[in-house]
Short mmCIF file of C-alpha atoms in Angstrom, two decimals:
data_model
loop_
_atom_site.label_atom_id
_atom_site.label_comp_id
_atom_site.label_asym_id
_atom_site.label_seq_id
_atom_site.Cartn_x
_atom_site.Cartn_y
_atom_site.Cartn_z
CA MET Y 212 -26.37 -25.21 -74.32
CA GLU Y 213 -23.18 -26.61 -75.87
CA THR Y 214 -24.97 -29.99 -76.61
CA PRO Y 215 -23.77 -31.89 -79.49
CA LYS Y 216 -26.00 -32.65 -82.51
CA VAL Y 217 -28.26 -35.75 -82.16
CA PRO Y 218 -30.85 -37.68 -84.00
CA ALA Y 219 -34.30 -36.18 -84.11
CA PRO Y 220 -37.45 -37.84 -82.29
CA ARG Y 221 -38.64 -41.31 -83.78
CA ASP Y 222 -42.27 -40.54 -83.77
CA GLU Y 223 -45.14 -37.91 -82.83
CA GLY Y 224 -45.34 -39.24 -79.34
CA GLU Y 225 -41.58 -38.43 -78.78
CA LYS Y 226 -41.83 -35.16 -80.53
CA ARG Y 227 -44.71 -33.98 -78.10
CA ILE Y 228 -42.54 -35.31 -75.03
CA LEU Y 229 -39.61 -33.46 -76.41
CA ALA Y 230 -41.68 -30.09 -76.69
CA GLU Y 231 -42.90 -30.41 -73.04
CA LEU Y 232 -39.32 -31.25 -71.77
CA MET Y 233 -37.66 -28.45 -73.71
CA SER Y 234 -40.16 -26.09 -71.96
CA ILE Y 235 -39.17 -27.62 -68.53
CA ARG Y 236 -35.63 -27.10 -69.33
CA ASP Y 237 -35.99 -23.59 -70.29
CA GLN Y 238 -37.78 -22.78 -67.16
CA LEU Y 239 -34.90 -24.53 -65.18
CA GLN Y 240 -32.41 -22.41 -67.12
CA LEU Y 241 -34.41 -19.16 -66.45
CA ARG Y 242 -34.60 -20.04 -62.83
CA LYS Y 243 -31.02 -20.82 -62.63
CA LEU Y 244 -30.00 -17.40 -63.96
CA ASP Y 245 -32.40 -15.49 -61.60
CA ARG Y 246 -30.23 -14.32 -58.67
CA THR Y 247 -32.73 -11.85 -57.31
CA THR Y 248 -34.54 -14.30 -55.23
CA TYR Y 249 -33.70 -17.64 -53.30
CA VAL Y 250 -34.59 -20.77 -55.02
CA ARG Y 251 -37.67 -22.17 -53.41
CA THR Y 252 -38.38 -26.07 -52.67
CA GLN Y 253 -41.86 -25.71 -54.02
CA ASP Y 254 -40.63 -24.21 -57.40
CA VAL Y 255 -38.24 -26.94 -57.90
CA MET Y 256 -40.44 -29.90 -56.81
CA VAL Y 257 -43.04 -28.53 -59.42
CA LEU Y 258 -40.54 -28.71 -62.21
CA TYR Y 259 -39.24 -32.06 -60.94
CA GLU Y 260 -42.77 -33.71 -60.92
CA LYS Y 261 -43.37 -32.46 -64.52
CA THR Y 262 -40.18 -33.88 -65.55
CA ILE Y 263 -41.26 -37.35 -64.09
CA GLU Y 264 -44.58 -37.11 -65.73
CA GLN Y 265 -43.06 -36.61 -68.96
CA VAL Y 266 -40.46 -39.52 -68.70
CA ASN Y 267 -43.08 -41.73 -67.25
CA ALA Y 268 -45.10 -40.98 -70.60
CA PHE Y 269 -42.25 -43.03 -72.46
CA PRO Y 270 -43.76 -46.40 -73.62
CA GLU Y 271 -40.78 -47.95 -71.79
CA PRO Y 272 -39.14 -45.68 -69.05
CA PRO Y 273 -35.42 -46.29 -69.29
CA THR Y 274 -33.24 -48.07 -67.10
CA GLU Y 275 -30.14 -46.44 -68.45
CA TRP Y 276 -29.46 -42.98 -69.60
CA PRO Y 277 -26.56 -41.15 -71.12
CA LEU Y 278 -23.57 -41.58 -68.81
CA LEU Y 279 -20.67 -40.53 -71.05
CA GLY Y 280 -17.15 -41.23 -70.33
CA TYR Y 281 -14.65 -42.22 -72.93
CA CYS Y 282 -11.40 -43.28 -71.49
CA GLY Y 283 -9.86 -42.81 -75.03
CA CYS Y 284 -12.92 -44.31 -76.76
CA THR Y 285 -15.22 -42.89 -79.37
CA LEU Y 286 -19.10 -42.69 -78.60
CA THR Y 287 -20.28 -46.22 -78.93
CA TRP Y 288 -24.08 -45.58 -78.55
CA VAL Y 289 -26.55 -43.11 -80.07
CA PHE Y 290 -29.10 -41.41 -78.01
CA LEU Y 291 -32.12 -39.27 -79.22
CA ALA Y 292 -32.73 -35.62 -78.84
CA VAL Y 293 -35.20 -36.43 -76.29
CA ASP Y 294 -32.72 -38.24 -74.27
CA ARG Y 295 -30.36 -35.43 -74.31
CA VAL Y 296 -33.03 -32.98 -73.19
CA VAL Y 297 -34.11 -35.44 -70.24
CA ASP Y 298 -30.47 -35.48 -69.33
CA SER Y 299 -30.25 -31.82 -69.27
CA CYS Y 300 -33.47 -31.64 -67.29
CA PHE Y 301 -32.12 -34.23 -64.64
CA GLN Y 302 -28.71 -32.54 -64.40
CA LEU Y 303 -30.23 -29.25 -63.70
CA LEU Y 304 -32.68 -30.69 -61.21
CA SER Y 305 -29.94 -32.43 -59.68
CA LEU Y 306 -28.11 -29.28 -58.83
CA PHE Y 307 -31.21 -27.58 -57.81
CA PHE Y 308 -31.80 -30.24 -55.05
CA MET Y 309 -28.34 -29.42 -53.78
CA THR Y 310 -29.36 -25.83 -53.84
CA ILE Y 311 -32.38 -26.18 -51.86
CA GLY Y 312 -30.61 -28.45 -49.45
CA ARG Y 313 -32.00 -31.89 -50.48
CA ASN Y 314 -28.58 -33.27 -50.98
CA ASN Y 315 -29.45 -36.60 -49.24
CA GLU Y 316 -32.36 -37.40 -51.85
CA ALA Y 317 -31.92 -39.68 -54.95
CA PRO Y 318 -32.40 -36.97 -57.40
CA ALA Y 319 -29.37 -34.98 -56.11
CA ALA Y 320 -27.04 -37.96 -57.01
CA TYR Y 321 -27.83 -37.64 -60.68
CA SER Y 322 -25.25 -34.92 -61.56
CA LEU Y 323 -22.70 -36.18 -59.11
CA THR Y 324 -22.62 -39.80 -60.75
CA SER Y 325 -22.06 -38.05 -64.13
CA THR Y 326 -19.11 -36.30 -62.80
CA ILE Y 327 -17.46 -39.25 -60.84
CA LYS Y 328 -17.78 -41.28 -64.11
CA ARG Y 329 -15.97 -38.63 -65.99
CA LEU Y 330 -13.44 -38.41 -63.41
CA LEU Y 331 -12.73 -42.14 -63.12
CA ASP Y 332 -12.34 -42.46 -66.89
CA HIS Y 333 -9.97 -39.61 -67.08
CA LEU Y 334 -7.89 -41.19 -64.07
CA ASP Y 335 -7.83 -44.38 -65.94
CA GLU Y 336 -6.73 -42.77 -69.31
CA ALA Y 337 -3.98 -40.63 -67.86
CA ASN Y 338 -3.04 -43.56 -65.61
CA LEU Y 339 -1.98 -40.99 -62.94
CA PHE Y 340 -3.79 -41.34 -59.55
CA SER Y 341 -3.15 -42.40 -56.02
CA ALA Y 342 -4.97 -44.61 -53.29
CA LYS Y 343 -6.14 -41.28 -51.89
CA ASP Y 344 -7.90 -40.22 -55.09
CA LEU Y 345 -9.85 -43.27 -55.16
CA ALA Y 346 -10.68 -43.54 -51.45
CA SER Y 347 -12.57 -40.27 -51.87
CA ILE Y 348 -14.59 -41.52 -54.74
CA GLU Y 349 -15.15 -44.95 -53.15
CA HIS Y 350 -16.61 -43.12 -49.90
CA THR Y 351 -18.76 -40.93 -52.09
CA LEU Y 352 -20.15 -43.99 -54.21
CA GLU Y 353 -21.07 -45.58 -50.89
CA ARG Y 354 -22.87 -42.67 -49.48
CA LEU Y 355 -24.75 -42.16 -52.95
CA SER Y 356 -25.65 -46.01 -52.86
CA LYS Y 357 -27.01 -45.62 -49.49
CA ILE Y 358 -29.09 -42.52 -50.56
CA VAL Y 359 -30.42 -44.40 -53.48
CA ASN Y 360 -31.46 -47.46 -51.49
CA ASP Y 361 -32.85 -45.43 -48.60
CA THR Y 362 -35.25 -43.66 -50.97
CA LYS Y 363 -36.69 -46.86 -52.92
CA THR Y 364 -40.04 -46.56 -51.22
CA LYS Y 365 -40.30 -43.00 -51.34
CA GLU Y 366 -39.18 -42.00 -54.96
CA PRO Y 367 -42.32 -41.45 -57.37
CA ALA Y 368 -40.21 -42.70 -60.32
CA PRO Y 369 -38.72 -46.21 -60.05
CA PHE Y 370 -36.91 -45.93 -63.17
CA LEU Y 371 -34.66 -43.21 -61.63
CA GLU Y 372 -33.68 -45.40 -58.73
CA ALA Y 373 -32.69 -48.09 -61.17
CA LEU Y 374 -31.11 -45.61 -63.23
CA LEU Y 375 -28.80 -44.20 -60.43
CA SER Y 376 -28.02 -47.77 -59.27
CA SER Y 377 -26.76 -48.67 -62.69
CA ARG Y 378 -24.93 -45.57 -62.65
CA ILE Y 379 -23.17 -46.26 -59.46
CA ASP Y 380 -22.34 -49.87 -60.45
CA ARG Y 381 -20.67 -48.55 -63.44
CA CYS Y 382 -18.73 -46.25 -61.48
CA ARG Y 383 -17.78 -49.08 -59.11
CA GLU Y 384 -16.54 -51.26 -61.97
CA THR Y 385 -14.02 -48.59 -63.12
CA LEU Y 386 -13.04 -47.96 -59.63
CA ASP Y 387 -12.40 -51.55 -59.07
CA VAL Y 388 -10.03 -51.57 -62.16
CA LEU Y 389 -8.04 -48.81 -60.88
CA LYS Y 390 -7.71 -50.17 -57.36
CA GLN Y 391 -6.56 -53.44 -59.06
CA ARG Y 392 -3.76 -51.44 -60.77
CA LEU Y 393 -2.71 -49.85 -57.73
CA LYS Y 394 -2.27 -53.46 -56.04
CA GLU Y 395 0.45 -53.97 -58.69
CA TYR Y 396 2.64 -51.90 -56.58
CA ASP Y 397 4.50 -53.22 -53.40
CA GLU Y 398 3.30 -51.60 -50.27
CA ALA Y 399 6.80 -50.44 -49.66
CA ILE Y 400 6.94 -48.18 -52.78
CA ILE Y 401 3.40 -46.80 -52.50
CA PRO Y 402 4.80 -43.65 -50.67
CA THR Y 403 7.07 -43.04 -53.56
CA HIS Y 404 4.34 -43.64 -56.27
CA GLU Y 405 2.39 -41.07 -54.31
CA ARG Y 406 5.31 -38.49 -54.37
CA LEU Y 407 5.74 -39.10 -58.11
CA VAL Y 408 1.85 -38.59 -58.82
CA SER Y 409 2.24 -35.31 -56.88
CA ILE Y 410 5.34 -34.31 -58.93
CA LEU Y 411 3.86 -35.06 -62.09
CA ARG Y 412 0.50 -33.03 -61.40
CA GLN Y 413 2.66 -30.02 -60.40
CA MET Y 414 4.41 -30.36 -63.69
CA ALA Y 415 1.27 -30.58 -65.50
CA ALA Y 416 -0.03 -27.37 -63.52
CA ILE Y 417 3.13 -25.41 -64.45
CA ASN Y 418 2.60 -26.55 -68.12
CA THR Y 419 -0.66 -24.62 -68.09
CA LYS Y 420 0.94 -21.35 -67.03
CA PRO Y 421 1.64 -18.81 -69.75
CA LYS Y 422 4.96 -17.70 -67.92
CA PHE Y 423 6.82 -19.84 -65.27
CA LYS Y 424 10.30 -19.60 -63.62
CA PRO Y 425 12.92 -22.14 -64.49
CA GLU Y 426 13.39 -22.62 -60.69
CA ASP Y 427 9.83 -24.07 -60.51
CA ILE Y 428 10.94 -26.90 -62.88
CA ASN Y 429 14.24 -27.42 -61.17
CA LYS Y 430 12.81 -27.81 -57.70
CA LEU Y 431 10.62 -30.75 -59.02
CA ARG Y 432 13.47 -32.08 -61.01
CA THR Y 433 15.63 -32.06 -57.85
CA GLN Y 434 12.77 -33.94 -56.10
CA LEU Y 435 12.54 -36.60 -58.82
CA LYS Y 436 16.34 -37.00 -58.96
CA GLU Y 437 16.01 -37.70 -55.17
CA ILE Y 438 13.49 -40.48 -55.56
CA GLU Y 439 15.36 -41.89 -58.49
CA SER Y 440 18.62 -42.21 -56.71
CA GLN Y 441 16.85 -44.31 -54.12
CA MET Y 442 15.40 -46.75 -56.59
CA VAL Y 443 17.04 -49.99 -57.90
CA ASP Y 444 15.08 -49.70 -61.35
CA GLY Y 445 14.19 -46.25 -62.64
CA HIS Y 446 11.98 -47.49 -65.29
CA PHE Y 447 8.91 -46.02 -63.83
CA VAL Y 448 10.31 -42.75 -63.86
CA GLY Y 449 11.69 -43.00 -67.10
CA GLN Y 450 8.34 -43.52 -68.95
CA ARG Y 451 7.27 -39.96 -67.77
CA ALA Y 452 10.62 -38.33 -67.94
CA SER Y 453 9.93 -36.67 -71.30
CA LEU Y 454 7.37 -34.28 -69.66
CA TRP Y 455 10.29 -32.23 -68.49
CA GLN Y 456 11.80 -31.78 -71.85
CA GLU Y 457 8.26 -30.90 -73.19
CA VAL Y 458 7.40 -28.16 -70.72
CA SER Y 459 10.98 -26.60 -70.89
CA LYS Y 460 10.77 -26.73 -74.79
CA SER Y 461 7.34 -25.12 -74.78
CA GLY Y 462 8.16 -22.15 -72.64
CA GLY Y 463 4.55 -21.61 -71.74
CA GLN Y 464 3.47 -21.35 -75.28
CA PHE Y 465 0.71 -23.42 -76.67
CA PRO Y 466 0.35 -24.41 -80.45
CA GLU Y 467 -1.84 -21.89 -82.26
CA ALA Y 468 -4.42 -24.66 -83.62
CA TRP Y 469 -5.16 -25.50 -79.96
CA LYS Y 470 -5.18 -22.05 -78.42
CA PHE Y 471 -9.14 -21.66 -78.44
CA VAL Y 472 -9.62 -24.98 -76.52
CA TYR Y 473 -6.67 -24.50 -74.26
CA ASN Y 474 -7.89 -21.06 -73.31
CA THR Y 475 -11.23 -22.34 -72.74
CA LEU Y 476 -10.17 -25.09 -70.35
CA THR Y 477 -7.76 -22.61 -68.68
CA GLY Y 478 -10.63 -20.17 -68.10
CA ILE Y 479 -12.97 -22.86 -66.69
CA ARG Y 480 -10.23 -24.34 -64.45
CA ASN Y 481 -9.27 -20.67 -63.07
CA GLU Y 482 -13.04 -19.90 -62.45
CA LEU Y 483 -13.60 -23.30 -60.71
CA ASP Y 484 -10.46 -22.53 -58.63
CA LYS Y 485 -11.94 -19.25 -57.49
CA LEU Y 486 -15.25 -20.90 -56.69
CA SER Y 487 -13.45 -23.30 -54.54
CA LEU Y 488 -12.08 -20.74 -52.41
CA THR Y 489 -15.30 -18.72 -51.85
CA GLN Y 490 -17.76 -21.65 -52.20
CA ALA Y 491 -19.58 -21.03 -48.74
CA TRP Y 492 -20.24 -17.61 -49.71
CA SER Y 493 -20.71 -17.41 -53.41
CA LEU Y 494 -21.58 -20.75 -55.03
CA ARG Y 495 -24.95 -21.56 -56.03
CA GLU Y 496 -24.73 -25.39 -57.17
CA THR Y 497 -26.60 -24.79 -60.45
CA ASP Y 498 -23.73 -22.46 -61.57
CA LEU Y 499 -21.83 -25.74 -62.11
CA TYR Y 500 -24.24 -26.95 -64.82
CA ASP Y 501 -22.71 -24.45 -67.59
CA TYR Y 502 -19.24 -25.60 -66.54
CA GLN Y 503 -20.28 -29.21 -66.82
CA ARG Y 504 -21.83 -28.80 -70.29
CA GLN Y 505 -18.73 -27.03 -71.84
CA LEU Y 506 -16.50 -29.59 -70.37
CA ASP Y 507 -18.69 -32.37 -71.75
CA LYS Y 508 -18.68 -30.89 -75.13
CA ILE Y 509 -14.92 -30.60 -75.32
CA ASP Y 510 -14.48 -34.18 -73.99
CA GLU Y 511 -16.93 -35.62 -76.50
CA ASN Y 512 -15.07 -33.83 -79.26
CA ARG Y 513 -12.22 -36.25 -79.20
CA VAL Y 514 -11.84 -38.90 -81.74
CA ASP Y 515 -10.20 -42.22 -80.57
CA GLY Y 516 -9.37 -40.61 -77.53
CA ASN Y 517 -7.52 -37.49 -79.06
CA TRP Y 518 -8.43 -34.14 -80.12
CA VAL Y 519 -8.33 -33.28 -83.70
CA ASP Y 520 -7.74 -29.90 -85.38
CA ALA Y 521 -9.70 -28.26 -88.21
CA LYS Y 522 -7.69 -30.27 -90.69
CA GLY Y 523 -8.60 -33.47 -88.82
CA GLN Y 524 -4.97 -33.86 -87.54
CA PRO Y 525 -4.60 -35.36 -84.00
CA ALA Y 526 -3.23 -33.26 -81.34
CA ASP Y 527 0.64 -34.35 -80.46
CA LEU Y 528 1.25 -35.82 -77.18
CA TYR Y 529 2.41 -32.70 -75.47
CA VAL Y 530 -1.10 -30.95 -76.36
CA GLN Y 531 -3.14 -33.99 -75.47
CA ARG Y 532 -1.51 -34.48 -72.00
CA THR Y 533 -2.02 -30.79 -71.25
CA LEU Y 534 -5.48 -30.64 -72.42
CA LEU Y 535 -6.35 -33.87 -70.58
CA TYR Y 536 -4.81 -32.33 -67.42
CA LEU Y 537 -7.08 -29.26 -67.70
CA ILE Y 538 -10.19 -31.30 -68.30
CA ARG Y 539 -9.43 -33.69 -65.57
CA ARG Y 540 -8.75 -30.88 -63.08
CA SER Y 541 -11.81 -29.24 -63.93
CA TYR Y 542 -13.89 -32.15 -63.26
CA GLY Y 543 -12.02 -32.75 -60.10
CA TYR Y 544 -12.99 -29.24 -58.98
CA ILE Y 545 -16.69 -29.89 -59.79
CA TYR Y 546 -16.56 -33.06 -57.84
CA HIS Y 547 -15.17 -31.56 -54.72
CA LEU Y 548 -17.50 -28.51 -54.87
CA MET Y 549 -20.63 -31.09 -55.02
CA ILE Y 550 -19.41 -33.34 -52.26
CA SER Y 551 -18.76 -30.14 -50.19
CA SER Y 552 -22.23 -28.78 -50.58
CA GLU Y 553 -24.02 -28.58 -47.51
CA PRO Y 554 -27.62 -29.98 -46.96
CA VAL Y 555 -28.79 -26.61 -46.29
CA SER Y 556 -31.12 -24.40 -48.63
CA GLU Y 557 -29.31 -21.36 -50.13
CA ALA Y 558 -31.89 -19.20 -48.24
CA LEU Y 559 -30.45 -20.32 -44.87
CA LEU Y 560 -26.79 -20.39 -46.01
CA PRO Y 561 -26.16 -16.71 -44.89
CA ILE Y 562 -27.14 -17.79 -41.24
CA TYR Y 563 -25.33 -21.23 -41.56
CA ASN Y 564 -22.14 -19.77 -42.82
CA GLN Y 565 -22.06 -17.17 -40.07
CA LEU Y 566 -22.48 -20.07 -37.57
CA GLN Y 567 -19.75 -21.85 -39.17
CA THR Y 568 -17.30 -18.79 -38.97
CA LEU Y 569 -18.45 -18.39 -35.25
CA LYS Y 570 -17.85 -21.91 -34.52
CA ARG Y 571 -14.33 -21.94 -35.96
CA CYS Y 572 -13.60 -18.61 -33.97
CA LEU Y 573 -14.83 -20.29 -30.65
CA ILE Y 574 -12.85 -23.35 -31.42
CA GLU Y 575 -9.63 -21.39 -31.97
CA VAL Y 576 -10.20 -19.50 -28.83
CA GLN Y 577 -10.65 -22.65 -26.88
CA ASN Y 578 -7.33 -24.05 -28.55
CA ASN Y 579 -5.44 -21.09 -27.67
CA GLY Y 580 -6.08 -21.25 -23.95
CA GLY Y 581 -9.59 -19.84 -23.91
CA VAL Y 582 -10.54 -16.29 -22.36
CA SER Y 583 -9.20 -14.63 -19.26
CA SER Y 584 -12.66 -13.16 -18.27
CA VAL Y 585 -16.31 -13.89 -19.18
CA ARG Y 586 -16.56 -10.57 -20.58
CA GLU Y 587 -14.52 -11.42 -23.66
CA LEU Y 588 -17.23 -13.77 -24.51
CA TYR Y 589 -19.83 -11.12 -24.90
CA PRO Y 590 -19.44 -10.59 -28.65
CA TYR Y 591 -19.94 -14.19 -29.25
CA SER Y 592 -22.87 -14.52 -27.07
CA MET Y 593 -24.60 -11.33 -28.46
CA LYS Y 594 -23.95 -12.90 -31.98
CA LEU Y 595 -25.54 -16.12 -30.93
CA ASN Y 596 -28.50 -14.48 -29.49
CA SER Y 597 -29.24 -12.35 -32.37
CA ILE Y 598 -29.16 -15.44 -34.55
CA ASP Y 599 -31.26 -17.42 -32.33
CA ASN Y 600 -33.96 -14.58 -32.28
CA LEU Y 601 -34.51 -15.08 -35.96
CA ARG Y 602 -36.35 -18.12 -35.37
CA VAL Y 603 -39.99 -18.27 -35.32
CA ASP Y 604 -41.63 -21.05 -33.32
CA GLY Y 605 -38.23 -22.87 -33.43
CA LYS Y 606 -37.90 -22.41 -37.21
CA PHE Y 607 -35.71 -20.09 -39.38
CA MET Y 608 -38.07 -18.35 -41.73
CA VAL Y 609 -37.29 -16.64 -45.03
CA SER Y 610 -40.05 -14.82 -46.83
CA GLY Y 611 -42.65 -16.72 -45.21
CA ASP Y 612 -41.11 -19.97 -46.26
CA ILE Y 613 -39.44 -22.73 -44.17
CA PRO Y 614 -36.28 -23.55 -46.13
CA GLU Y 615 -34.57 -27.10 -46.14
CA GLY Y 616 -31.80 -27.55 -43.60
CA GLN Y 617 -33.48 -26.62 -40.31
CA GLY Y 618 -31.89 -29.48 -38.59
CA SER Y 619 -28.38 -28.47 -39.78
CA VAL Y 620 -28.58 -24.96 -38.80
CA SER Y 621 -30.04 -25.82 -35.40
CA GLU Y 622 -27.42 -28.42 -34.70
CA LEU Y 623 -24.77 -25.92 -35.53
CA LEU Y 624 -26.37 -23.18 -33.49
CA SER Y 625 -26.52 -25.71 -30.58
CA GLN Y 626 -22.76 -26.53 -31.12
CA CYS Y 627 -21.85 -22.84 -30.88
CA TYR Y 628 -23.75 -22.49 -27.72
CA ASP Y 629 -21.93 -25.50 -26.18
CA LEU Y 630 -18.54 -24.10 -27.03
CA ASN Y 631 -19.48 -20.73 -25.67
CA TYR Y 632 -20.85 -22.26 -22.49
CA GLU Y 633 -17.38 -24.44 -21.96
CA LEU Y 634 -15.36 -21.14 -22.47
CA ARG Y 635 -17.59 -19.46 -19.93
CA VAL Y 636 -17.26 -22.23 -17.28
CA ALA Y 637 -13.42 -22.48 -17.97
CA ALA Y 638 -13.12 -18.57 -17.46
CA GLU Y 639 -15.22 -18.72 -14.18
CA GLU Y 640 -13.04 -21.52 -12.71
CA MET Y 641 -9.85 -19.63 -13.57
CA ALA Y 642 -11.28 -16.41 -11.89
CA GLU Y 643 -11.99 -18.53 -8.73
CA GLN Y 644 -8.68 -20.16 -8.62
CA GLU Y 645 -6.97 -16.69 -8.96
CA ASN Y 646 -9.16 -15.14 -6.35
CA PRO Y 647 -10.96 -17.77 -4.38
CA ASP Y 648 -12.24 -15.46 -1.61
CA SER Y 649 -14.47 -13.40 -4.08
CA LYS Y 650 -17.15 -14.30 -6.34
CA ASP Y 651 -16.60 -13.91 -10.06
CA GLU Y 652 -17.60 -10.39 -11.29
CA ASN Y 653 -20.14 -11.67 -13.70
CA GLU Y 654 -22.17 -13.94 -11.46
#
């Protein structure tokens, strides 16, 4: 599973635990690959409890676990094979918790904290971020912290709560460093800084295209010159100006020694981009695991913050910037896919997505003046009734199970009914105003 080599277990006890954990990981992998049935809550919880049982078998359950993130550094600690497998189990279980709609429970935070730490370290390393980037991450960390604190009394494994709290604290430390760096800019030039960040990111995106038009670069160069003409001191821009020459010189061609890594990262970035467009209908959160592991391996292959080729030669600045952009962009997609995950089991997602679409349609109708007659609302009313009729004793059942997310689906259904009712009342009032001497044809 794209996992780097690590030291073997230290004693027979760890070997036994490792064997059990590897069996659990394999079961999680098989369940992840099975698309013939929905993931059931009870199946996930059985494997979660088995994992907890094995970790509790450690002489000293950990208060810290692998939370990799380099920011230009080499690996400064070594963790054993059993630690790696536990990490894989919790990464998978975390994504499974999202898949079954238990997003607001502590285990679901495990994978997200890993991604946030990677993302923060890469923002720090690239030194290319804006206040908006940090605001989203800060909000997510606050939400995760609340989830972890709220589940302290419910979580059967106190070590997991301590571990997640430690992870969140480490993320906050890096976040504070980045926020402090932004404070160095005068408030008056913050908009200019954000424009420059946007331009540089667009340049990096162009840099990853096998073919691009010169006018794409020229448009951005024009924007940069406009900004530069308004600045008294162009030093900040000058530090990054070489990127134009690098992109123009490469012509979309990447050095042969780095083609494999480049193509791998480009492929991951493109696949995650597609998932971001079709997330509501096609994403199972556990799909993100393989992308994470591939990215982790590439990221961990760096030496002193840079990638080295087969001969041990470090990549030049152009290659390093491009690969770092791709890996950072990919982690960014994973982060947004995770925080966009709805607290609804995948078994209920088809119903939930239909209601989301229906709600958007009703809002669009409302924003465009409503309907001219109640009859125009019949298709919406029929769809709502057909979904409502799927409930058994007030619950949406799937294959005899009651999937997670009942409250979210019911609330969305209620919102659609309310919108439909408001449109009906408005149509009836309009009809009465136009013909006050007769009753509405639909009464």
